[in-house]
JSON list of C-alpha atoms in Angstrom, two decimals:
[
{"chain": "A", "resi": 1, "resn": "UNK", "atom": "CA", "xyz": [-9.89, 9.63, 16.24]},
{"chain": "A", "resi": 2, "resn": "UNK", "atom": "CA", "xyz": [-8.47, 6.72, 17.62]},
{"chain": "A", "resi": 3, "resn": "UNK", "atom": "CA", "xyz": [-5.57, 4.57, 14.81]},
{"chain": "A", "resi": 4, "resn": "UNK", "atom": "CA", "xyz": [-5.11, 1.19, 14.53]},
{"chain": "A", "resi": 5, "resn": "UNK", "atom": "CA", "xyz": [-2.97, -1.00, 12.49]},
{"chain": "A", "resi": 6, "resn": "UNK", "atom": "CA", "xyz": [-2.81, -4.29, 11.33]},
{"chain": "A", "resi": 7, "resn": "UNK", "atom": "CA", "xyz": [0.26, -6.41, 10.07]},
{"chain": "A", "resi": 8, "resn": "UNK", "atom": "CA", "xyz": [1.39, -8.90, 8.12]},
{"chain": "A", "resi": 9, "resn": "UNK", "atom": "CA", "xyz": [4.15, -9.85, 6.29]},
{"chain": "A", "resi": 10, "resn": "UNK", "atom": "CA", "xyz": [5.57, -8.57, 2.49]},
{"chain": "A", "resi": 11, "resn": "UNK", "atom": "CA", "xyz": [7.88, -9.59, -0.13]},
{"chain": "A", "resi": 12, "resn": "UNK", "atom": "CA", "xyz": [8.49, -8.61, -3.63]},
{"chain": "A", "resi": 13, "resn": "UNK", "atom": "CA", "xyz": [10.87, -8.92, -6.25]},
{"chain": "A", "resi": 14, "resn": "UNK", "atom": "CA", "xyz": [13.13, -6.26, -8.81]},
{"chain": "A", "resi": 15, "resn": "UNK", "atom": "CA", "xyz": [13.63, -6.76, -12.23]},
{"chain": "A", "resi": 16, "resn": "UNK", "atom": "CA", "xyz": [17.03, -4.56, -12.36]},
{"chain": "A", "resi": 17, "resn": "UNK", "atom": "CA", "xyz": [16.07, -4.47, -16.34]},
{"chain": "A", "resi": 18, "resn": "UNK", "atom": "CA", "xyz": [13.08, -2.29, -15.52]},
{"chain": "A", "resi": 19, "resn": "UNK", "atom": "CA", "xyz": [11.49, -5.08, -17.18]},
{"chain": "A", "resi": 20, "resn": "UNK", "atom": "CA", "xyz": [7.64, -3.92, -16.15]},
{"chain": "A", "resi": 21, "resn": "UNK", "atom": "CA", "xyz": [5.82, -6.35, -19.40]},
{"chain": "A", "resi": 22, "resn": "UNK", "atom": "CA", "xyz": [5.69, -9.24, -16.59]},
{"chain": "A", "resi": 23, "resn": "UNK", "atom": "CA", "xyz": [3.07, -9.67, -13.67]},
{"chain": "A", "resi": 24, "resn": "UNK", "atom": "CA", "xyz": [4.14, -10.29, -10.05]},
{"chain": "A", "resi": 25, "resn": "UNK", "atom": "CA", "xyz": [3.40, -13.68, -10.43]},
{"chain": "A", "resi": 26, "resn": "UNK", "atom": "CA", "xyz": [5.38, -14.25, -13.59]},
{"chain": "A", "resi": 27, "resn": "UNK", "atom": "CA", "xyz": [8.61, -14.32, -11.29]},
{"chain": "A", "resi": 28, "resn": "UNK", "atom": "CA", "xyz": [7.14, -17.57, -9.49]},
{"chain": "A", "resi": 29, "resn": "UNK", "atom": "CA", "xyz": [5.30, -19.03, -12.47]},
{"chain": "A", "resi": 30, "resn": "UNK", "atom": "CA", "xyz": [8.28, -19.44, -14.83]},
{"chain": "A", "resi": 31, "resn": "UNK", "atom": "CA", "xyz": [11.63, -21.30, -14.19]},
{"chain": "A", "resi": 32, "resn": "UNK", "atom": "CA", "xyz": [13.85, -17.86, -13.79]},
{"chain": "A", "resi": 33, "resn": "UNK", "atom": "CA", "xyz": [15.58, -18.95, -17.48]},
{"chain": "A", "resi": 34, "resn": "UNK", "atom": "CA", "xyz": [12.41, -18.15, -18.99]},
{"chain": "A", "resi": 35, "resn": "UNK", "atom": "CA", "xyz": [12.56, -14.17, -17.98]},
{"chain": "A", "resi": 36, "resn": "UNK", "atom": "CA", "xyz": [16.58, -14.01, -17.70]},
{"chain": "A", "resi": 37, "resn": "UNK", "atom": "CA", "xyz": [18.45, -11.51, -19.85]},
{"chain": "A", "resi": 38, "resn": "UNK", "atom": "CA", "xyz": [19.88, -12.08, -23.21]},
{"chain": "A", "resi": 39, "resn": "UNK", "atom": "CA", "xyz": [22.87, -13.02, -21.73]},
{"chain": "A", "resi": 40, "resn": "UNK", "atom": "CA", "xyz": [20.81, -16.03, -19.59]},
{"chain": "A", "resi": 41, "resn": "UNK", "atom": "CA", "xyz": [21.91, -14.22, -16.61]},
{"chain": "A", "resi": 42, "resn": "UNK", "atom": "CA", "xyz": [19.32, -13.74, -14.21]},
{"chain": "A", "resi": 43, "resn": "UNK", "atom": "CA", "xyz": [18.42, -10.03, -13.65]},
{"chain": "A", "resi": 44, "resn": "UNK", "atom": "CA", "xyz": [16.03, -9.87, -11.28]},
{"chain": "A", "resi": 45, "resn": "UNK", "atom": "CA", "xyz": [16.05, -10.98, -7.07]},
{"chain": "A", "resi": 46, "resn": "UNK", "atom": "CA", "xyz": [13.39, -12.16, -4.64]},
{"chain": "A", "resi": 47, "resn": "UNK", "atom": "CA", "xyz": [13.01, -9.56, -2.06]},
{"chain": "A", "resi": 48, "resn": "UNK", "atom": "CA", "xyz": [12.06, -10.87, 1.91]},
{"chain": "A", "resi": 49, "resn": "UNK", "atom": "CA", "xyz": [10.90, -8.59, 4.52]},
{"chain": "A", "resi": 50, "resn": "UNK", "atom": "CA", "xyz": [14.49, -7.88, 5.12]},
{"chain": "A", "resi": 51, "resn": "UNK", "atom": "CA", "xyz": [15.77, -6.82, 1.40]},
{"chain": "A", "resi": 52, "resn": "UNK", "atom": "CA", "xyz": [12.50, -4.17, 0.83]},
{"chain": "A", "resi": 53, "resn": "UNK", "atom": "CA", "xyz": [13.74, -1.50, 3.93]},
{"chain": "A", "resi": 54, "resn": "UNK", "atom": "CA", "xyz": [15.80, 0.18, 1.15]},
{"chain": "A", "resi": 55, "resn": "UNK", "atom": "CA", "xyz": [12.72, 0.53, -1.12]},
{"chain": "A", "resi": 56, "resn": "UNK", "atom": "CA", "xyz": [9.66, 1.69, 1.45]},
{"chain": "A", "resi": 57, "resn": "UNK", "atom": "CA", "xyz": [9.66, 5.21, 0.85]},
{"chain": "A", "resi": 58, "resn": "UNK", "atom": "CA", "xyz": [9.26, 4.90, -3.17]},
{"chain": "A", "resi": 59, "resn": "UNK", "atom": "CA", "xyz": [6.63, 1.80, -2.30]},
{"chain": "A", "resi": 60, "resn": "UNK", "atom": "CA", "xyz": [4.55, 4.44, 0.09]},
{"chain": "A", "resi": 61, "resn": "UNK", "atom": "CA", "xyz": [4.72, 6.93, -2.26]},
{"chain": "A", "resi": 62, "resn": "UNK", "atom": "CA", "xyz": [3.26, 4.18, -4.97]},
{"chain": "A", "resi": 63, "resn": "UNK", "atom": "CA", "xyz": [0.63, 3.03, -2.92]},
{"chain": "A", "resi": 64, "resn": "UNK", "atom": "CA", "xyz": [-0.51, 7.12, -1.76]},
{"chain": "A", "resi": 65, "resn": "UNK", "atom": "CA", "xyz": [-0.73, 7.62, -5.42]},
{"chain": "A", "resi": 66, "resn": "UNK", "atom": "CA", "xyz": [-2.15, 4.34, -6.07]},
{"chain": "A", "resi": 67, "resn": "UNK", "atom": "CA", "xyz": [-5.03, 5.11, -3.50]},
{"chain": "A", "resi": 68, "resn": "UNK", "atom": "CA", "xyz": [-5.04, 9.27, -5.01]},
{"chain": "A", "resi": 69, "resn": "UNK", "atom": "CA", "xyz": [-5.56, 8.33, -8.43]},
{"chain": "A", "resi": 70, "resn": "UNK", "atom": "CA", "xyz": [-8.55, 5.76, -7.54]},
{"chain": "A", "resi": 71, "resn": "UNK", "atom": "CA", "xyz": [-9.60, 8.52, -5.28]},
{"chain": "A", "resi": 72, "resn": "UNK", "atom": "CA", "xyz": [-9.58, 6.43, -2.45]},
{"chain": "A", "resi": 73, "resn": "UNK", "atom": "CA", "xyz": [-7.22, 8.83, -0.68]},
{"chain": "A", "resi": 74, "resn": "UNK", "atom": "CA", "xyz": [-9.30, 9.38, 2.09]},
{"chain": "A", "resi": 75, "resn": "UNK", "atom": "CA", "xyz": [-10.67, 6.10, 3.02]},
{"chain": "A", "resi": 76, "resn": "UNK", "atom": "CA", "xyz": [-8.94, 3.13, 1.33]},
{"chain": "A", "resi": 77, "resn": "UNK", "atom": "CA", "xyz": [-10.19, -0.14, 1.80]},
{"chain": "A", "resi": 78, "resn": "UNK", "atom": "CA", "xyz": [-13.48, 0.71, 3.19]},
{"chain": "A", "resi": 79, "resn": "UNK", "atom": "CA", "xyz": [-15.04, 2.56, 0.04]},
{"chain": "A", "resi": 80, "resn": "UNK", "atom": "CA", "xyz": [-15.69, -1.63, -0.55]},
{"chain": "A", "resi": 81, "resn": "UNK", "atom": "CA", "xyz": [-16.03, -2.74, 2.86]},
{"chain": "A", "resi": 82, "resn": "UNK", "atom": "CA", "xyz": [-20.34, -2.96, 2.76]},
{"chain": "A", "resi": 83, "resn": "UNK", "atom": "CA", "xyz": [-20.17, -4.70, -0.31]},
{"chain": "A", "resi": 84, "resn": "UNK", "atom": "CA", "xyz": [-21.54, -8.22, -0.38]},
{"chain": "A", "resi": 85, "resn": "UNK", "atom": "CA", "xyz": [-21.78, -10.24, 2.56]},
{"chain": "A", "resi": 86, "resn": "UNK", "atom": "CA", "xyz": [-20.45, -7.68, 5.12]},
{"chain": "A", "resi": 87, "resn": "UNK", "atom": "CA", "xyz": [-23.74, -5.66, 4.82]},
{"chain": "A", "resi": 88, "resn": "UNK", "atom": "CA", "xyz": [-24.59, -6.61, 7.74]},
{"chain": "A", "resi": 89, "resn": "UNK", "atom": "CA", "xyz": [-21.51, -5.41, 9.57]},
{"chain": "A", "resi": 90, "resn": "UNK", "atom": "CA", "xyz": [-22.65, -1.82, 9.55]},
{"chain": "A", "resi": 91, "resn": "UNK", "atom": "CA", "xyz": [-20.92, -1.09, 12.86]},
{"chain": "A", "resi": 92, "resn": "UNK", "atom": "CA", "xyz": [-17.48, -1.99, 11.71]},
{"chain": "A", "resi": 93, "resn": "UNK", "atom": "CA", "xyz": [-18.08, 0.56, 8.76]},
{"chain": "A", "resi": 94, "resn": "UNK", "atom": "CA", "xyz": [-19.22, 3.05, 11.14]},
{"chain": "A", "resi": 95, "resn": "UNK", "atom": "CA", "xyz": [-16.12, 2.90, 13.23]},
{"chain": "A", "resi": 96, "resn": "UNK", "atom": "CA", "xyz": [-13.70, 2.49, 10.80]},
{"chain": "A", "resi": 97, "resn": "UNK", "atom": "CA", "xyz": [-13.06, 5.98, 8.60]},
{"chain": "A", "resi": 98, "resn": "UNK", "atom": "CA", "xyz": [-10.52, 4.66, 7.21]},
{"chain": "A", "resi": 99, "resn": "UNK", "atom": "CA", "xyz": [-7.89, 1.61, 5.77]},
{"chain": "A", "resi": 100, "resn": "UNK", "atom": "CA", "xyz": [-4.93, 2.14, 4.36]},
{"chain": "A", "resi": 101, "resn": "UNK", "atom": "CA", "xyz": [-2.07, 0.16, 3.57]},
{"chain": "A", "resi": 102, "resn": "UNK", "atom": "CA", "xyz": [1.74, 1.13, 3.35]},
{"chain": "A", "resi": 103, "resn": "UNK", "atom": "CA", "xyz": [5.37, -0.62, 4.55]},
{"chain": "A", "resi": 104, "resn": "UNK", "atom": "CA", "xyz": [6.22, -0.04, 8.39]},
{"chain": "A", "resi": 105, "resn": "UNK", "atom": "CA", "xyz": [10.25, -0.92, 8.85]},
{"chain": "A", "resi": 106, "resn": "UNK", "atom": "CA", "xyz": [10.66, -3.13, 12.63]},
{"chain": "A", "resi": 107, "resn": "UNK", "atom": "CA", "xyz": [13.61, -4.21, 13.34]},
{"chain": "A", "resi": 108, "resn": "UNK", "atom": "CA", "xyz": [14.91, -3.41, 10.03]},
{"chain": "A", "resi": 109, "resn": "UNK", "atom": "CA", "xyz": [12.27, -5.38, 8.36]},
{"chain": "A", "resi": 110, "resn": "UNK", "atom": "CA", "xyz": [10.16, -4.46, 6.53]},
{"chain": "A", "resi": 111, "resn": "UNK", "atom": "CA", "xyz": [6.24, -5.32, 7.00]},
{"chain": "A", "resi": 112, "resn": "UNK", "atom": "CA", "xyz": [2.55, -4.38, 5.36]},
{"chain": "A", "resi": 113, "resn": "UNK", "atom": "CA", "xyz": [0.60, -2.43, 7.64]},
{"chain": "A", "resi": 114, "resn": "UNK", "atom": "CA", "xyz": [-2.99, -1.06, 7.19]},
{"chain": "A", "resi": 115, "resn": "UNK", "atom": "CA", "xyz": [-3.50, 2.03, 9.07]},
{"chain": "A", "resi": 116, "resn": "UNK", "atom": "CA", "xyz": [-6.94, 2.53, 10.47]},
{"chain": "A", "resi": 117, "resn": "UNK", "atom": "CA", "xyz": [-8.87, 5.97, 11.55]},
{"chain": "A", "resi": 118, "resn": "UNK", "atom": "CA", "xyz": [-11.42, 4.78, 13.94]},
{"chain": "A", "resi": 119, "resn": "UNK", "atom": "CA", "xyz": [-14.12, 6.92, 15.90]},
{"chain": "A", "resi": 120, "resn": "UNK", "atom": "CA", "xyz": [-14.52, 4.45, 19.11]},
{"chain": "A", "resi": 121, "resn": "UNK", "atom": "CA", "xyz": [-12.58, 1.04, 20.39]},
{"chain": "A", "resi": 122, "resn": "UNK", "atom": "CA", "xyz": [-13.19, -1.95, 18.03]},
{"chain": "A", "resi": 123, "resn": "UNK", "atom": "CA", "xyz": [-15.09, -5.23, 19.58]},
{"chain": "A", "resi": 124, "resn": "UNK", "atom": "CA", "xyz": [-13.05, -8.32, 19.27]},
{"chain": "A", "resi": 125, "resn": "UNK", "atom": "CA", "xyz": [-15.33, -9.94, 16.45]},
{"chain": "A", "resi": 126, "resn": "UNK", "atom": "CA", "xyz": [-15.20, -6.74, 14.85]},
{"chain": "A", "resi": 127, "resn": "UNK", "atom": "CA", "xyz": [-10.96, -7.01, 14.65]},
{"chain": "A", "resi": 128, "resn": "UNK", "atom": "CA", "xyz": [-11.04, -10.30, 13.39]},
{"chain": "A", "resi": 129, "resn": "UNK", "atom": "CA", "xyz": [-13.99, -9.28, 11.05]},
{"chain": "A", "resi": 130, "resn": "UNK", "atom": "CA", "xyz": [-11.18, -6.56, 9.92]},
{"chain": "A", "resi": 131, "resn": "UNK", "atom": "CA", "xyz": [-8.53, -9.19, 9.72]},
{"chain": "A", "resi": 132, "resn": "UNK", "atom": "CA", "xyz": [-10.40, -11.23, 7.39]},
{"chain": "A", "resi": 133, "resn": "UNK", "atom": "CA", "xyz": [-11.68, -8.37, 4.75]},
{"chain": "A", "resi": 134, "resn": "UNK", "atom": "CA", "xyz": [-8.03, -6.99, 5.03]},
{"chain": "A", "resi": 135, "resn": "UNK", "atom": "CA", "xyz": [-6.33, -10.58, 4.07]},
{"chain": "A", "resi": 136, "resn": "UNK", "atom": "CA", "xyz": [-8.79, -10.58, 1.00]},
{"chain": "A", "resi": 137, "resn": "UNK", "atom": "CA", "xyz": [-7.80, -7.49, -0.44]},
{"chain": "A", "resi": 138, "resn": "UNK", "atom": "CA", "xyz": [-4.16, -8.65, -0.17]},
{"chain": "A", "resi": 139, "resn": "UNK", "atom": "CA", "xyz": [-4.94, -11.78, -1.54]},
{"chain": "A", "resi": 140, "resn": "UNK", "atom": "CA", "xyz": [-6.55, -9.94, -4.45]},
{"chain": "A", "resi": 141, "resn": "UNK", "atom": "CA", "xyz": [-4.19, -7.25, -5.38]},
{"chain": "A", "resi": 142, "resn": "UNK", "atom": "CA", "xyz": [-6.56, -4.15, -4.72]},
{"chain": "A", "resi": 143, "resn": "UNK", "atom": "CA", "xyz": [-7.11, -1.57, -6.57]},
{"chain": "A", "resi": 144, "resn": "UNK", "atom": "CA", "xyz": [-6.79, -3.01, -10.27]},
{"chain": "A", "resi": 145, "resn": "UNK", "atom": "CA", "xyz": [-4.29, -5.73, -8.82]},
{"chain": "A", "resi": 146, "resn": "UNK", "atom": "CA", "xyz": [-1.43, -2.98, -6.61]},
{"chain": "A", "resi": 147, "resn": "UNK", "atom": "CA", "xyz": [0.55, -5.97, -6.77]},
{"chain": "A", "resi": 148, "resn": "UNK", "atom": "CA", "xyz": [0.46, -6.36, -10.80]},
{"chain": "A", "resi": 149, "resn": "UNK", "atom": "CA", "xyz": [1.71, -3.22, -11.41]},
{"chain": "A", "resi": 150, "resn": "UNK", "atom": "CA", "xyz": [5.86, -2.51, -11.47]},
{"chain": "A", "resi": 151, "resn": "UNK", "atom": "CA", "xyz": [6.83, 0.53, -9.34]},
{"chain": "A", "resi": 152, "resn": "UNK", "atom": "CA", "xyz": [9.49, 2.10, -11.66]},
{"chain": "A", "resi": 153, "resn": "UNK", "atom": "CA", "xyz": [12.79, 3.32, -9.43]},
{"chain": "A", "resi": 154, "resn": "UNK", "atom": "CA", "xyz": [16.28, 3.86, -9.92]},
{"chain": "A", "resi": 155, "resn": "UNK", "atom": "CA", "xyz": [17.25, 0.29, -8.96]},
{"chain": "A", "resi": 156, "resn": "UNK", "atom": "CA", "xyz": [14.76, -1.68, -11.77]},
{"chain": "A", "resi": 157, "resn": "UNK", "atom": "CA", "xyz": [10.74, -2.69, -11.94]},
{"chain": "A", "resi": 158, "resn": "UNK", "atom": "CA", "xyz": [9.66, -3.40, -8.02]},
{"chain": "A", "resi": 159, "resn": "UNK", "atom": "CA", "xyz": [6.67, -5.36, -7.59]},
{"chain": "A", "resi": 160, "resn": "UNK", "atom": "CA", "xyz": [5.35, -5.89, -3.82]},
{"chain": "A", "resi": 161, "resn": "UNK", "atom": "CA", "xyz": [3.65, -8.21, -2.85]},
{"chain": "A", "resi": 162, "resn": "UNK", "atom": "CA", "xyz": [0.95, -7.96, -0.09]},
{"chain": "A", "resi": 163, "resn": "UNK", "atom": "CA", "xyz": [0.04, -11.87, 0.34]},
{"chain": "A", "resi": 164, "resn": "UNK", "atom": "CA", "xyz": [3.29, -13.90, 0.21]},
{"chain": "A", "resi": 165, "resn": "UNK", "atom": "CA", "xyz": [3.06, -17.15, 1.19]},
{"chain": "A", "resi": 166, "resn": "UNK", "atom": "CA", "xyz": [3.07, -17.38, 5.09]},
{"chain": "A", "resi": 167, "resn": "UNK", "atom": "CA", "xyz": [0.84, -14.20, 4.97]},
{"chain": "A", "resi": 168, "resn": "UNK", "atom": "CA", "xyz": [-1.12, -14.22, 8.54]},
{"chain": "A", "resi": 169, "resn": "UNK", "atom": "CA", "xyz": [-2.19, -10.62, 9.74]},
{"chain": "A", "resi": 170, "resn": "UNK", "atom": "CA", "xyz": [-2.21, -9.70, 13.16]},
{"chain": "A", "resi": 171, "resn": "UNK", "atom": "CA", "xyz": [-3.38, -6.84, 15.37]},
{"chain": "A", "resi": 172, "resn": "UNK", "atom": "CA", "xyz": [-0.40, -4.07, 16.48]},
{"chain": "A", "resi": 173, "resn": "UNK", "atom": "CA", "xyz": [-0.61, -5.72, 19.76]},
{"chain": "A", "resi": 174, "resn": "UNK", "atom": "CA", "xyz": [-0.27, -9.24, 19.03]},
{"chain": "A", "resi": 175, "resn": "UNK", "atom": "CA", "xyz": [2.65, -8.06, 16.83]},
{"chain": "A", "resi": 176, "resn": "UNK", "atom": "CA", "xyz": [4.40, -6.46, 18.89]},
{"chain": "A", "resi": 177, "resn": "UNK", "atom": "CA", "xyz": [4.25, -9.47, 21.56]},
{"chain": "A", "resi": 178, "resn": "UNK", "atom": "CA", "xyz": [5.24, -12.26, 18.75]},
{"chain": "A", "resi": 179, "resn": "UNK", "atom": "CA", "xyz": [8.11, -9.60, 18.24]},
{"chain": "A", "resi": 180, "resn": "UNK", "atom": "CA", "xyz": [9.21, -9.21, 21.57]},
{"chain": "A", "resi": 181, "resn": "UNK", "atom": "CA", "xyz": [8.93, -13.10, 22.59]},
{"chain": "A", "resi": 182, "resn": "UNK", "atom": "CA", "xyz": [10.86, -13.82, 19.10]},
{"chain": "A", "resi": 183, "resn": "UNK", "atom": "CA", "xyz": [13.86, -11.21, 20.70]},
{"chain": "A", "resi": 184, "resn": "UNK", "atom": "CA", "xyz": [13.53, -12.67, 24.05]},
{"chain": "A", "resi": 185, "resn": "UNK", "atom": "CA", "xyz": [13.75, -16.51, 23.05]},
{"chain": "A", "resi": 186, "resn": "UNK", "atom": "CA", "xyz": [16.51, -15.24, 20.18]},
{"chain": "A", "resi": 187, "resn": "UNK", "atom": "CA", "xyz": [18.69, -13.67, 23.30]},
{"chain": "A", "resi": 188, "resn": "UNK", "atom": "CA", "xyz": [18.06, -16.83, 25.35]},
{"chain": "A", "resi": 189, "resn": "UNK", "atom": "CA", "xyz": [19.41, -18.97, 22.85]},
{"chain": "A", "resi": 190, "resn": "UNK", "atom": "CA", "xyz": [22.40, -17.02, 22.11]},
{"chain": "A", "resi": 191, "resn": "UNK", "atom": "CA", "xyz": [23.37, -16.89, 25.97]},
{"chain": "A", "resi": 192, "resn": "UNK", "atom": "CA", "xyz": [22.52, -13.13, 26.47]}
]
């Protein structure tokens, strides 16, 4: 079994009230007054790729129960993959065991990855066939909305979100490269 992964960017936000009545989107939706404390102090922060390295084990563990509890365990995203118009992408479902998503740290950021279990090398079309079923379960919160639902932890409600707004998803490879020519132009700019 061969793995692939596939990345893309994540943010979320805490509610440090444990405050798990709202919806992700609540945080974006209302002017932060609207969900502050009695006190009118705000009790919650934006998390960036950069803020949610603290919080990726108790996310993981989230989304492996998340995925146990659907019993999905085993093969994630493509239980739904032949559904609809991507019947006639057989192959890719044939390759691809399995699709699961979790937080990879790089860098000490902190990104959404889904993990594939494939039985032989993927044709281009058939990665950026991937890409695009991948980006639509982000975009709608799988599993019952993953993204709806507040991870309890010691810190407050965390909500993660899987489609932030500059969401693009990219192959390990092309990652990787973006990465390293980001580091390289970063060390040229700063004289090093």
């Amino acid at each position: 079994m061969m793995q692939y992964k596939f990345y893309s960017p994540v943010t979320g936000v805490i509610d440090y009230t444990g405050n798990d009545r709202l919806e992700y989107a609540a945080y974006f939706d209302y002017d932060p007054a609207e969900i502050c404390g009695e006190d009118g102090e705000e009790n919650f922060d934006y998390l960036s790729g950069e803020d949610i390295p603290q919080y990726a084990r108790v996310i993981n563990a989230a989304i492996r129960k998340d995925w146990e509890e659907m019993r999905l365990d085993k093969c994630g995203f493509m239980d739904s993959f032949l559904w609809g118009s991507r019947q006639a992408q057989v192959s890719v479902y044939e390759k691809v065991k399995s699709a699961l998503p979790k937080i990879e740290v790089v860098n000490d950021k902190a990104y959404a990855v889904t993990e594939c279990s494939i039985t032989s090398a993927l044709a281009a079309d058939e990665v950026e066939t991937l890409k695009d079923f991948f980006a639509g379960q982000y975009s709608d919160g799988w599993g019952e909305g993953f993204e709806q639902h507040a991870i309890q932890t010691k810190w407050g409600a965390l909500y993660v979100c899987f489609w932030p707004d500059d969401f693009m998803i990219e192959t390990e490879e092309e990652f990787h490269d973006r990465i390293s020519s980001a580091t390289l132009s970063e060390g040229a700019t700063m004289g090093v």
